[in-house]
Tab-separated table of C-alpha atoms in Angstrom:
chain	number	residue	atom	x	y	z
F	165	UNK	CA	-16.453	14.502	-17.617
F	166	UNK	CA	-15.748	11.100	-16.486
F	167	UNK	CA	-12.249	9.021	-17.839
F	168	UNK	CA	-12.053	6.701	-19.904
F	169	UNK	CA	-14.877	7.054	-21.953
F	170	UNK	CA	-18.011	3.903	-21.830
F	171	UNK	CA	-15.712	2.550	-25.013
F	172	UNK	CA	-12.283	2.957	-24.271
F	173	UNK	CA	-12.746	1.676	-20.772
F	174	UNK	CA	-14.184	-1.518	-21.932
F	175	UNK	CA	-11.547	-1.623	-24.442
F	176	UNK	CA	-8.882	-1.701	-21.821
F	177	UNK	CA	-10.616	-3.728	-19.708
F	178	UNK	CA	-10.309	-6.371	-22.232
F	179	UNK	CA	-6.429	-6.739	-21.350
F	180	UNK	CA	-6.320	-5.530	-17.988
F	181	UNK	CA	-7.831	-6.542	-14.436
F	182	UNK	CA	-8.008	-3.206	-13.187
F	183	UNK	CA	-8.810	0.225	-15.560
F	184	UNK	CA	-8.591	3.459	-13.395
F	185	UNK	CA	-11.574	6.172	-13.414
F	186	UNK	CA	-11.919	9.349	-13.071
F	187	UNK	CA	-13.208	13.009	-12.830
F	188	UNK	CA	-11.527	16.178	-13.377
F	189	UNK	CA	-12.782	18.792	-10.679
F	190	UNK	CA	-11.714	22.105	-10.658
F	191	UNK	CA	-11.985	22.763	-6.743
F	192	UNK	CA	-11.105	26.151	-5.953
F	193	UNK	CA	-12.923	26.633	-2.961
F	194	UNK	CA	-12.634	23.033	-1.300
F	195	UNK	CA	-9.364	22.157	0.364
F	196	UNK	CA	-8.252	18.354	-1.054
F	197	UNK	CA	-8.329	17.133	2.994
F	198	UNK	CA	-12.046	19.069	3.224
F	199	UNK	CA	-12.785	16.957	-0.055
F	200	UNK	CA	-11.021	13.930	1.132
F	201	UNK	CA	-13.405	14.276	4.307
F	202	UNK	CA	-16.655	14.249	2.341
F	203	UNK	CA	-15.985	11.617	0.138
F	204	UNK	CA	-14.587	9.199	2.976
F	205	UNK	CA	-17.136	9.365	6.045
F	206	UNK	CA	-17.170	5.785	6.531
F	207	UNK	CA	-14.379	3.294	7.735
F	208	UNK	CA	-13.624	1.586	4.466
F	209	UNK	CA	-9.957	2.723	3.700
F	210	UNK	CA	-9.262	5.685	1.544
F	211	UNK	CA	-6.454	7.513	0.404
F	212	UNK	CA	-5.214	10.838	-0.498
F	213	UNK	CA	-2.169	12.030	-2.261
F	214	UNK	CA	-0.967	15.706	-3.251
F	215	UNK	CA	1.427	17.522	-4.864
F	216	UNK	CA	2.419	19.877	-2.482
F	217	UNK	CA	5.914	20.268	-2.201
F	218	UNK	CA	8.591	21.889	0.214
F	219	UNK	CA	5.508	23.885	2.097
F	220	UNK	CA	4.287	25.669	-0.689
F	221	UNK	CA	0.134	26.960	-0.204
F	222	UNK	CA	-1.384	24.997	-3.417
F	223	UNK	CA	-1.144	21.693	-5.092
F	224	UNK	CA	-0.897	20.968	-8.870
F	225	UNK	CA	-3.450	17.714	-8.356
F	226	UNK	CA	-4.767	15.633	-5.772
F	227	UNK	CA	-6.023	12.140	-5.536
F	228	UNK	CA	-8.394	10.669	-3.797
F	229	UNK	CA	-9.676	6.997	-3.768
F	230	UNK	CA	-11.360	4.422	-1.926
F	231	UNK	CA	-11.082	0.530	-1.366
F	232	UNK	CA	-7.917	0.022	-2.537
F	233	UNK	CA	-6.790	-3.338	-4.287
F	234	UNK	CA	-3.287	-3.207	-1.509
F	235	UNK	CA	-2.620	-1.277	1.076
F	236	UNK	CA	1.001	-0.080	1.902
F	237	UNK	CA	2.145	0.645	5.437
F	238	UNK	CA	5.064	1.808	6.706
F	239	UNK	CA	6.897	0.013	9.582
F	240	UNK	CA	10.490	1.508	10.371
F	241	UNK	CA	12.385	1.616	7.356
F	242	UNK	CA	10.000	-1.001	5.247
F	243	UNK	CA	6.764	-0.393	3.647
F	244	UNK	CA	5.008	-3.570	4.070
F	245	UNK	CA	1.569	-4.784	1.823
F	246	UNK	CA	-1.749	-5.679	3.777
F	247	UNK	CA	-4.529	-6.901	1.802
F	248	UNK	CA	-3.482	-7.729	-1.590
F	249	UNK	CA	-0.494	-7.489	-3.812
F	250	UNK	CA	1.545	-4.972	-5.609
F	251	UNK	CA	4.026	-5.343	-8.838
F	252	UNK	CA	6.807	-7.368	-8.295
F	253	UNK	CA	8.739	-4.469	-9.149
F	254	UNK	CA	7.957	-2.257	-6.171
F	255	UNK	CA	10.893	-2.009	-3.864
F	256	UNK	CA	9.472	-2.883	-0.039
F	257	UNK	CA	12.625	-2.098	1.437
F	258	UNK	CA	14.155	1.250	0.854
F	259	UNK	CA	10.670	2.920	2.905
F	260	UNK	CA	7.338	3.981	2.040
F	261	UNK	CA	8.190	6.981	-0.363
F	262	UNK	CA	10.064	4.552	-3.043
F	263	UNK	CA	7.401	1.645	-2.854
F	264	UNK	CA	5.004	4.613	-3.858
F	265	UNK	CA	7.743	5.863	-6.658
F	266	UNK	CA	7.721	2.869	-7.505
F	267	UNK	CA	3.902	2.647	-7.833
């Protein structure tokens, strides 16, 4: 099943520039880096974040997307924006993992 529904998306789209979609897939046999693979062949940027924590074998979720609005990169001890913007809110210079807290 694909979120939001036809109505609820165009409800929120009303108010908002950008409504996240998505599908729940219950992937017990595909890896999230063997789906992340499939879904990205080509050289338009992609992402992919997991839950894994502290080494353990299985992840609680996964996401995986594709043109991004921004992307973040990490440089040193700053996470710096390329090709767009990000909330005003998001902190650039305490590194990449509390810009994407922050997110």
């Amino acid at each position: 099943m694909i979120h939001p529904s036809r109505d609820t998306f165009r409800s929120l789209a009303r108010d908002h520039t950008v409504v996240p979609v998505w599908r729940e897939l219950v992937a017990d046999l595909v890896t999230p880096v063997a789906a992340f693979a499939r879904l990205c062949r080509d050289d338009r940027p992609a992402f992919l974040f997991e839950s894994v924590e502290h080494g353990e074998r299985w992840s609680r979720w996964s996401f995986v997307g594709r043109n991004p609005a921004a992307t973040l990169v990490s440089r040193g001890r700053q996470a710096v924006v390329e090709g767009g913007r990000l909330p005003l809110d998001v902190r650039l210079d305490h590194g990449i993992l509390v810009a994407v807290e922050d997110l």
